[in-house]
mmCIF file of C-alpha atoms and ligand atoms in Angstrom:
data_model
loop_
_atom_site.group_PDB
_atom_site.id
_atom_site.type_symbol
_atom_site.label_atom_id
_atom_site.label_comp_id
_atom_site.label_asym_id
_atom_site.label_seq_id
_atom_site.Cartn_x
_atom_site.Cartn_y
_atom_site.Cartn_z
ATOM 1 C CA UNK A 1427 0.000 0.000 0.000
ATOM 2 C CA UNK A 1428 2.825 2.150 0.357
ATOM 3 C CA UNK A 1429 4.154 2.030 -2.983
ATOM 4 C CA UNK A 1430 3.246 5.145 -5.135
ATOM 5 C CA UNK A 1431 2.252 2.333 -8.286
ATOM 6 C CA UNK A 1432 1.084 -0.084 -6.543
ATOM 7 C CA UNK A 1433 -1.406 1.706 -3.861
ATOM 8 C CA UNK A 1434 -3.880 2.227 -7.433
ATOM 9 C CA UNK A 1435 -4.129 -1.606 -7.508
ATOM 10 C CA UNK A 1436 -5.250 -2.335 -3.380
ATOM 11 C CA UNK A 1437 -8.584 -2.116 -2.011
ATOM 12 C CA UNK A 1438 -8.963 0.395 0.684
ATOM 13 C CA UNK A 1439 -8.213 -1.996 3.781
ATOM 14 C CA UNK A 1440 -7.555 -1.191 7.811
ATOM 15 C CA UNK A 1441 -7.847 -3.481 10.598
ATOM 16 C CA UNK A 1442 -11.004 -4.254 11.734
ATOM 17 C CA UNK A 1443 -13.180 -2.496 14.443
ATOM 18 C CA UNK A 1444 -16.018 -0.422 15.301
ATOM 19 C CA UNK A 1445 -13.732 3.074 13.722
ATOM 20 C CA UNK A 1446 -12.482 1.567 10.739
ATOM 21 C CA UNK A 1447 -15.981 -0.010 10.018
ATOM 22 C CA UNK A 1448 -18.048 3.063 10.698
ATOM 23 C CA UNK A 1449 -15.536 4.666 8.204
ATOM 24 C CA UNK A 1450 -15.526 2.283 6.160
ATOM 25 C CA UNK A 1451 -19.119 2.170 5.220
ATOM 26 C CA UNK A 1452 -19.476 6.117 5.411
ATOM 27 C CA UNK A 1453 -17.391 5.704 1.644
ATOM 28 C CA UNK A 1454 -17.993 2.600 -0.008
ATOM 29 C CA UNK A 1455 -21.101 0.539 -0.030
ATOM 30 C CA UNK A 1456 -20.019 -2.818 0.457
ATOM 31 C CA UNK A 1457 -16.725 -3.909 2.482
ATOM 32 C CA UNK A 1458 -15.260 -7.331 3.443
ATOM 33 C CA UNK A 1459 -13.999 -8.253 6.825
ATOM 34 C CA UNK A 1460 -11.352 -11.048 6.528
ATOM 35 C CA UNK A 1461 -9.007 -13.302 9.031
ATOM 36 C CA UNK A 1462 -5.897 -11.790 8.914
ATOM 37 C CA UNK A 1463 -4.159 -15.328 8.092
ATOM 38 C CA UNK A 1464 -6.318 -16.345 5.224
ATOM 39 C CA UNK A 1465 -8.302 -19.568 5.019
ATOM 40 C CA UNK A 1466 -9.321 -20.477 1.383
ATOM 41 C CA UNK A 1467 -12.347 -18.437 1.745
ATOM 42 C CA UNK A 1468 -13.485 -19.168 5.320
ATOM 43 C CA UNK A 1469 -14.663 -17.005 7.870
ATOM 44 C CA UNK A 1470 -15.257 -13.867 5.290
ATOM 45 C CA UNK A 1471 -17.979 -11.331 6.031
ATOM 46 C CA UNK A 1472 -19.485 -9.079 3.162
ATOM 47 C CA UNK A 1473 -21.474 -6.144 4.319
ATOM 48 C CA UNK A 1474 -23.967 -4.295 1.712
ATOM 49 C CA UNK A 1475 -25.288 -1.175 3.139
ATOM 50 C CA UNK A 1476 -28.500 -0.734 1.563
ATOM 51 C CA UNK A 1477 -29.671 2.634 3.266
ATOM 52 C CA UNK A 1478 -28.724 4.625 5.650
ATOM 53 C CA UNK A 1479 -30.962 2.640 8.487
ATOM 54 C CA UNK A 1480 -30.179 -0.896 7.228
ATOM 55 C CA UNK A 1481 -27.340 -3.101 5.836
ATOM 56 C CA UNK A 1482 -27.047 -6.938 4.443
ATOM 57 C CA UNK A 1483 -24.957 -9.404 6.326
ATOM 58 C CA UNK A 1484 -23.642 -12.446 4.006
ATOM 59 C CA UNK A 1485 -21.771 -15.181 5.618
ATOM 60 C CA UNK A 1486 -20.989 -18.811 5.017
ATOM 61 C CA UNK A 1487 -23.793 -18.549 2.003
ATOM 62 C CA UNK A 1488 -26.505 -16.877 4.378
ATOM 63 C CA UNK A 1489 -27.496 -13.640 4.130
ATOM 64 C CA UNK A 1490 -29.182 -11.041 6.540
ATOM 65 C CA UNK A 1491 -30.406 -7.850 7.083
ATOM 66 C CA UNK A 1492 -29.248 -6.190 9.645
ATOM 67 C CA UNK A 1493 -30.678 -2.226 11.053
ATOM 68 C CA UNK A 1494 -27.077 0.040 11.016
ATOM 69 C CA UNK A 1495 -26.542 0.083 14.232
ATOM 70 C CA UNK A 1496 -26.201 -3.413 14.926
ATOM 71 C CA UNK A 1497 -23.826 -4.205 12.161
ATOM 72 C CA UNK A 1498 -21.136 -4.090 14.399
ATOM 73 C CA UNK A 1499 -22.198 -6.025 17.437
ATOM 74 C CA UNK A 1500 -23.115 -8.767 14.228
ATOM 75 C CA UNK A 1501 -20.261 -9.198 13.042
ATOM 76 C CA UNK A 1502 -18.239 -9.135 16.706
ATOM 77 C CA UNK A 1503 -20.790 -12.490 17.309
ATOM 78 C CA UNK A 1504 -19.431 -13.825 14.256
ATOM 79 C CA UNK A 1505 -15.547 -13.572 14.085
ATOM 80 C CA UNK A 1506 -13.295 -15.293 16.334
ATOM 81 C CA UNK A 1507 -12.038 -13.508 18.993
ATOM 82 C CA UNK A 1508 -8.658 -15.047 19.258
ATOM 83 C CA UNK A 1509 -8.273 -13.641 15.716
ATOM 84 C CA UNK A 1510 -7.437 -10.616 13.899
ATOM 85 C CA UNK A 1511 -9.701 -9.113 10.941
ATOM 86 C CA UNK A 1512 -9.138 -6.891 8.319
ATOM 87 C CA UNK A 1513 -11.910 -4.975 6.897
ATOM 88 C CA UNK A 1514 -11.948 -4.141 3.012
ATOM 89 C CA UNK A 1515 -13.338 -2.236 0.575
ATOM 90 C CA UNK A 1516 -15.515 -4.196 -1.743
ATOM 91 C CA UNK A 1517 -14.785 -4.984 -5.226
ATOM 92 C CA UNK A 1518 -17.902 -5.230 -7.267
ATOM 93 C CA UNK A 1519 -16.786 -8.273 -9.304
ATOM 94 C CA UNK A 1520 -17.540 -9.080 -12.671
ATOM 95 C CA UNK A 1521 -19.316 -11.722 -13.971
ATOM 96 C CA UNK A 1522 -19.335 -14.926 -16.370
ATOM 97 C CA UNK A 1523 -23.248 -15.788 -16.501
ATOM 98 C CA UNK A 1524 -23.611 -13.692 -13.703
ATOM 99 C CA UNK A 1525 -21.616 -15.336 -11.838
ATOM 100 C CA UNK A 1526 -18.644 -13.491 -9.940
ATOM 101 C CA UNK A 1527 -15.140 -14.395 -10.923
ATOM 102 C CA UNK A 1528 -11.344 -13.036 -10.261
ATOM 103 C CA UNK A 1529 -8.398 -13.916 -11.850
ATOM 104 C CA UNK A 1530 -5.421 -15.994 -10.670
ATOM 105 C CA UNK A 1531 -2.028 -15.441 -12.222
ATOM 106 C CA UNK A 1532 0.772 -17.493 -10.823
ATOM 107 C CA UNK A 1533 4.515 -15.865 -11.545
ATOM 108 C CA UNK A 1534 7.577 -18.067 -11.219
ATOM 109 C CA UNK A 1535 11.226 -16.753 -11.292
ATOM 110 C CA UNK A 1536 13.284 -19.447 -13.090
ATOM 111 C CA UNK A 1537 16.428 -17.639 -14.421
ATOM 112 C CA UNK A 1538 16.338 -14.802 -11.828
ATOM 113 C CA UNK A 1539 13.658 -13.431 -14.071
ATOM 114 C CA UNK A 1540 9.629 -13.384 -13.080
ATOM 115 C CA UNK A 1541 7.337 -14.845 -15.942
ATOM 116 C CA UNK A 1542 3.914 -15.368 -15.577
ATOM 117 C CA UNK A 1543 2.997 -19.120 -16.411
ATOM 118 C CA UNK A 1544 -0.783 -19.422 -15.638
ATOM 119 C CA UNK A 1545 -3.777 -17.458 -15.685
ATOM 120 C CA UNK A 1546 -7.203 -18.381 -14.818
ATOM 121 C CA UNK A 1547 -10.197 -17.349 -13.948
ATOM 122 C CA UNK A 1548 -12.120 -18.612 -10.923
ATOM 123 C CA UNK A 1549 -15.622 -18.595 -11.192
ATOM 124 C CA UNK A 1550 -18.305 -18.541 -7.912
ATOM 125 C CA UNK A 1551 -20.871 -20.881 -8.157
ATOM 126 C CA UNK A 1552 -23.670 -18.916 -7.438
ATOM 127 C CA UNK A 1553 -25.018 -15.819 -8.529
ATOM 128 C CA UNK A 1554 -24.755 -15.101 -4.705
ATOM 129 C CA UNK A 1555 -21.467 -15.932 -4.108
ATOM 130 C CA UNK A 1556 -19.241 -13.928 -2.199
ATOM 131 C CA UNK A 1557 -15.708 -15.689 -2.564
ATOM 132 C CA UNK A 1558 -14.199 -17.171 -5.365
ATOM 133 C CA UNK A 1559 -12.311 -19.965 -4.054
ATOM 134 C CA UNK A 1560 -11.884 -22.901 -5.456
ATOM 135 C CA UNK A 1561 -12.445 -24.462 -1.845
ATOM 136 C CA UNK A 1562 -15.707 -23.206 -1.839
ATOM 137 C CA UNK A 1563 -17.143 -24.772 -5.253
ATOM 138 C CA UNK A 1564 -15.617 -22.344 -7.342
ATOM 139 C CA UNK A 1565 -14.407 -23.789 -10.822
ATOM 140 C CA UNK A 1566 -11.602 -22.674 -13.331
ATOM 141 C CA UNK A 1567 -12.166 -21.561 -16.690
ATOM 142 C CA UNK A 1568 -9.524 -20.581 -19.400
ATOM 143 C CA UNK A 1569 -9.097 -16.297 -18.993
ATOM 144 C CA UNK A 1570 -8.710 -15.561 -22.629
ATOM 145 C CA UNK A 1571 -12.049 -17.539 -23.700
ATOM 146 C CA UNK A 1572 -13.895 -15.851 -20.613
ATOM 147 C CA UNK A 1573 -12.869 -12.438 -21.256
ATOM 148 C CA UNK A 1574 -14.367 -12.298 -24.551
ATOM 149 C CA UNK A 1575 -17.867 -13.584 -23.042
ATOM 150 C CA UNK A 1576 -18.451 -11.496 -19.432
ATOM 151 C CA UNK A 1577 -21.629 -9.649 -18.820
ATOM 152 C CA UNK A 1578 -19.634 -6.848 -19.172
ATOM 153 C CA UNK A 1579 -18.439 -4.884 -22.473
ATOM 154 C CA UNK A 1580 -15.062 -5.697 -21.048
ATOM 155 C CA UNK A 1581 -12.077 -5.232 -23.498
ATOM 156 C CA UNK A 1582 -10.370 -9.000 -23.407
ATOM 157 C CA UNK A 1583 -7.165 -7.704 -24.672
ATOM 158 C CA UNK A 1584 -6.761 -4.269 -22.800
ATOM 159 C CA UNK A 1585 -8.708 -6.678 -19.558
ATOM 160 C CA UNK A 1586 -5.010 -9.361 -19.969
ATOM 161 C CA UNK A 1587 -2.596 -6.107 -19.964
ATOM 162 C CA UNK A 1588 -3.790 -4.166 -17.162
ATOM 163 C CA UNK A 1589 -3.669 -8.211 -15.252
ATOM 164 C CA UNK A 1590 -0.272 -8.542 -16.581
ATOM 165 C CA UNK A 1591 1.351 -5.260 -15.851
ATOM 166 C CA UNK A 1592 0.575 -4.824 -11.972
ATOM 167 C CA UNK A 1593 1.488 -8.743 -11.713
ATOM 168 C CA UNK A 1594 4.822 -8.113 -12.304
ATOM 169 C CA UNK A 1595 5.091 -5.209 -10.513
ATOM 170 C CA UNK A 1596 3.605 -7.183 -7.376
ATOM 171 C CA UNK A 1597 6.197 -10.124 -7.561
ATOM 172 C CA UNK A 1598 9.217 -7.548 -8.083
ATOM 173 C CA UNK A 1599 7.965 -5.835 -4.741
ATOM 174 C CA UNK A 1600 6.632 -8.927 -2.648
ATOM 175 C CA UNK A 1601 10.631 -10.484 -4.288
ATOM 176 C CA UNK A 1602 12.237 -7.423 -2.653
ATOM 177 C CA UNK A 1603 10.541 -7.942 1.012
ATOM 178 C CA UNK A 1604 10.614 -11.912 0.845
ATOM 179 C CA UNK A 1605 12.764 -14.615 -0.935
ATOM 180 C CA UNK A 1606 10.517 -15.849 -3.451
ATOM 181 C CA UNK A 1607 10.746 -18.128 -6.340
ATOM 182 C CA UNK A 1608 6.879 -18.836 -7.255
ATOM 183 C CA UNK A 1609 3.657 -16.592 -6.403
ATOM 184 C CA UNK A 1610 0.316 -16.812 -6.567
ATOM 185 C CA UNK A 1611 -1.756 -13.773 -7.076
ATOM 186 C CA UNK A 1612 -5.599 -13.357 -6.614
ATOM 187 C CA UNK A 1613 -6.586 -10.267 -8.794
ATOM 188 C CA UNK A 1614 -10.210 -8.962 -9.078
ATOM 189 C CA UNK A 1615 -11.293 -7.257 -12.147
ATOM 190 C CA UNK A 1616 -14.454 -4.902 -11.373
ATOM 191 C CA UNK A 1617 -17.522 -4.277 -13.368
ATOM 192 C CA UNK A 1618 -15.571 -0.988 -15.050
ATOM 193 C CA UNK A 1619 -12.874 -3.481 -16.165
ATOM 194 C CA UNK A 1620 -10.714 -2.066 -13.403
ATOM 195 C CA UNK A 1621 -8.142 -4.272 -11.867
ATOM 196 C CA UNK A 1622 -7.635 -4.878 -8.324
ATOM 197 C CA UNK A 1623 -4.915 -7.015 -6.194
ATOM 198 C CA UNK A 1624 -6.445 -8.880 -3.675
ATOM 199 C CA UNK A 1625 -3.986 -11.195 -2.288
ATOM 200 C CA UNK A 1626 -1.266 -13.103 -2.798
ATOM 201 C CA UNK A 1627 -0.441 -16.648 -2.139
ATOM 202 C CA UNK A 1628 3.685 -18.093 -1.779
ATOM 203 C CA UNK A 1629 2.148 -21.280 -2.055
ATOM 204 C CA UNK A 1630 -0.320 -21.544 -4.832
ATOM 205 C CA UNK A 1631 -2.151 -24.479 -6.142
ATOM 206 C CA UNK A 1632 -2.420 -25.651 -9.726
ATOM 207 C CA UNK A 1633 -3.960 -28.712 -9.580
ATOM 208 C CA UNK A 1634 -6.367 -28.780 -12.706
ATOM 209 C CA UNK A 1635 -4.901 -26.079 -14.470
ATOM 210 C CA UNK A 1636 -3.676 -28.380 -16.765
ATOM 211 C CA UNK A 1637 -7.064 -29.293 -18.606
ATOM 212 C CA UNK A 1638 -8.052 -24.788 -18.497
ATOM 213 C CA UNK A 1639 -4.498 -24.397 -20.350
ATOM 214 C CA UNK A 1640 -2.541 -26.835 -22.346
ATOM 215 C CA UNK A 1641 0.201 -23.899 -23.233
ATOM 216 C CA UNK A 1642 0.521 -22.214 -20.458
ATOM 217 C CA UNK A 1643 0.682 -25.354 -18.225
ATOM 218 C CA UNK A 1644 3.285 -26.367 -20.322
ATOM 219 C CA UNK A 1645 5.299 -23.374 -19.554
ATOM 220 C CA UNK A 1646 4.468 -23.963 -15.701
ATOM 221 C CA UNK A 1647 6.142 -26.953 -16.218
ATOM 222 C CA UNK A 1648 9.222 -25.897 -17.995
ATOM 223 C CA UNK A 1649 9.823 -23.322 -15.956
ATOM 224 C CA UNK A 1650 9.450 -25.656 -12.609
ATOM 225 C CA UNK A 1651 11.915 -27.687 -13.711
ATOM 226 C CA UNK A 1652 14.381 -24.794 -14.083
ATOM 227 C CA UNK A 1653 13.934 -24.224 -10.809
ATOM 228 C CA UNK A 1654 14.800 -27.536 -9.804
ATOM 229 C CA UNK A 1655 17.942 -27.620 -11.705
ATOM 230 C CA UNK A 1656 16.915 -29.835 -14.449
HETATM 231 N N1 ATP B 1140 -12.334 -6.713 -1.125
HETATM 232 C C1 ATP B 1140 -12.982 -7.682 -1.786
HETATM 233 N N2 ATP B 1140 -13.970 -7.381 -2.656
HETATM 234 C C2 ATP B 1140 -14.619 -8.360 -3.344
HETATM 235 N N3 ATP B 1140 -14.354 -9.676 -3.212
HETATM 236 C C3 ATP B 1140 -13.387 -10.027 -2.336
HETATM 237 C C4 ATP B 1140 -12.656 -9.060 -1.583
HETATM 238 N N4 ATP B 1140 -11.774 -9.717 -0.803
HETATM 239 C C5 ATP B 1140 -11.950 -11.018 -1.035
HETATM 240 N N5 ATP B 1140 -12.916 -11.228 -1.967
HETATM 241 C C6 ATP B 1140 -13.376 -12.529 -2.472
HETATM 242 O O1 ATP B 1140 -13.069 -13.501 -1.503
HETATM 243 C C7 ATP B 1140 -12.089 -14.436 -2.003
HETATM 244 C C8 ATP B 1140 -11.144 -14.848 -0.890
HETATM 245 O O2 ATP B 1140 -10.459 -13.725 -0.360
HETATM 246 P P1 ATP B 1140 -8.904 -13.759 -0.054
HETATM 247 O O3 ATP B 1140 -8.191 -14.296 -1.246
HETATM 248 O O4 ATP B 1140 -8.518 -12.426 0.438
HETATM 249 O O5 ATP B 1140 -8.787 -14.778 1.190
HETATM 250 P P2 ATP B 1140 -8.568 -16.370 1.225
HETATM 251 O O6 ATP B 1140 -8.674 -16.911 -0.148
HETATM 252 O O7 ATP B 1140 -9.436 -16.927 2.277
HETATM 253 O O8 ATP B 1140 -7.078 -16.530 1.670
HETATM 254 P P3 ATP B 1140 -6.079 -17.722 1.169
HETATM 255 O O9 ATP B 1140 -6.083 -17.690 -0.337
HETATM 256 O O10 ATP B 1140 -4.776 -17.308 1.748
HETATM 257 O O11 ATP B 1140 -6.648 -19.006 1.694
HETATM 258 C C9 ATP B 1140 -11.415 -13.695 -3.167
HETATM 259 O O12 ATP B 1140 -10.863 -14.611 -4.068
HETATM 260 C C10 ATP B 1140 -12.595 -12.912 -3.730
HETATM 261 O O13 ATP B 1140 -13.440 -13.736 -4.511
HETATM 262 MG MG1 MG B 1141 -7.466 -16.197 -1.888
#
């Protein structure tokens, strides 16, 4: 968040309690409160304020409504107390048949150089969804094919540079903090076709990426075996 690039690309985000929440839904109208230490898509919270008197609680695929001045005391029943939160601005996804999706792009660094080898988009299952993880029934689709066929009027080609771009940037900054060799990155692309970085994973899975990308897994593989020496 503190670099002057970079800052464009992540959510709004604090840790959570009653201040940052209260300011929190003063400017956006939907934010996400997270555990800290992420979970494949457990324990997240996404609160829609509809009005000024009364907001929408989703959790583990319910949904509430809740008056404003109970959202906090809500969501303080719900989290774990030995844990810390952070609350988020939401992203309002877009959608593949209205479905939510965001994009994973996994980076390796096989000749002191980061490539990206995979993209994919994970798609929600429901309509309702509020995470994208595979975990939670999400499914992977090939990023170039899907692009060209979201709800939105999104440009597929301008959609893969602006992905691209800010992915490399992320691994050269995450590579300067930590020693890193292979990243996963979780990117959310908005209904405007903005891009956002939501998180980023050191140990990313690619199990059935294979069958979304013959290519590109290909190049996974190559590159893997670089790193191995071989
Ligand atoms: N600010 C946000 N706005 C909209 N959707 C979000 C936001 N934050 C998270 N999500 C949705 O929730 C999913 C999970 O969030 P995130 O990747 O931050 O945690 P996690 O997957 O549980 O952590 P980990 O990958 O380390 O297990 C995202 O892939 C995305 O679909
Ligand atoms: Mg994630």
């Amino acid at each position: 968040m503190n670099d002057p690039i970079m800052k464009h690309y992540v959510p709004d985000t604090d840790w959570f309690q009653l201040s940052s929440l209260q300011r929190m839904l003063q400017a956006y109208s939907c934010v996400y409160i997270k555990p800290d230490v992420g979970r494949k898509g457990s324990g997240i919270i996404r609160v829609k304020k509809h009005n000024a008197k009364e907001s929408e609680i989703s959790y583990n695929q319910t949904t509430s409504l809740c008056s404003s001045d109970q959202v906090y005391l809500r969501i303080k029943w719900i989290l774990n107390p030995k844990k810390k939160y952070i609350i988020q601005q939401g992203i309002d996804l877009a959608t593949y048949q209205h479905r939510p999706f965001d994009v994973r792009v996994v980076l390796q660094k096989p000749l002191g150089r980061w490539r990206a080898t995979l993209m994919s988009a994970k798609v929600a299952p429901h309509k309702s969804s509020i995470v994208t993880n595979i975990a939670k029934g999400a499914k992977d689709h090939n990023l170039y094919k899907l692009l060209r066929e979201t709800d939105q009027s999104l440009n597929s080609s301008e959609v893969m540079r602006d992905l691209l771009d800010p992915s490399y940037q992320i691994a050269q900054i995450l590579d300067s903090h930590y020693p890193l060799k292979i990243l996963g990155l979780d990117l959310g692309v908005d209904k405007k076709g903005k891009v956002w970085f939501i998180e980023a994973n050191t140990k990313p899975d690619c199990i059935g990426l294979e069958t979304i990308d013959r290519k590109l897994y290909r190049k996974y593989l190559r590159a893997k075996k670089i790193m191995r020496g071989g």
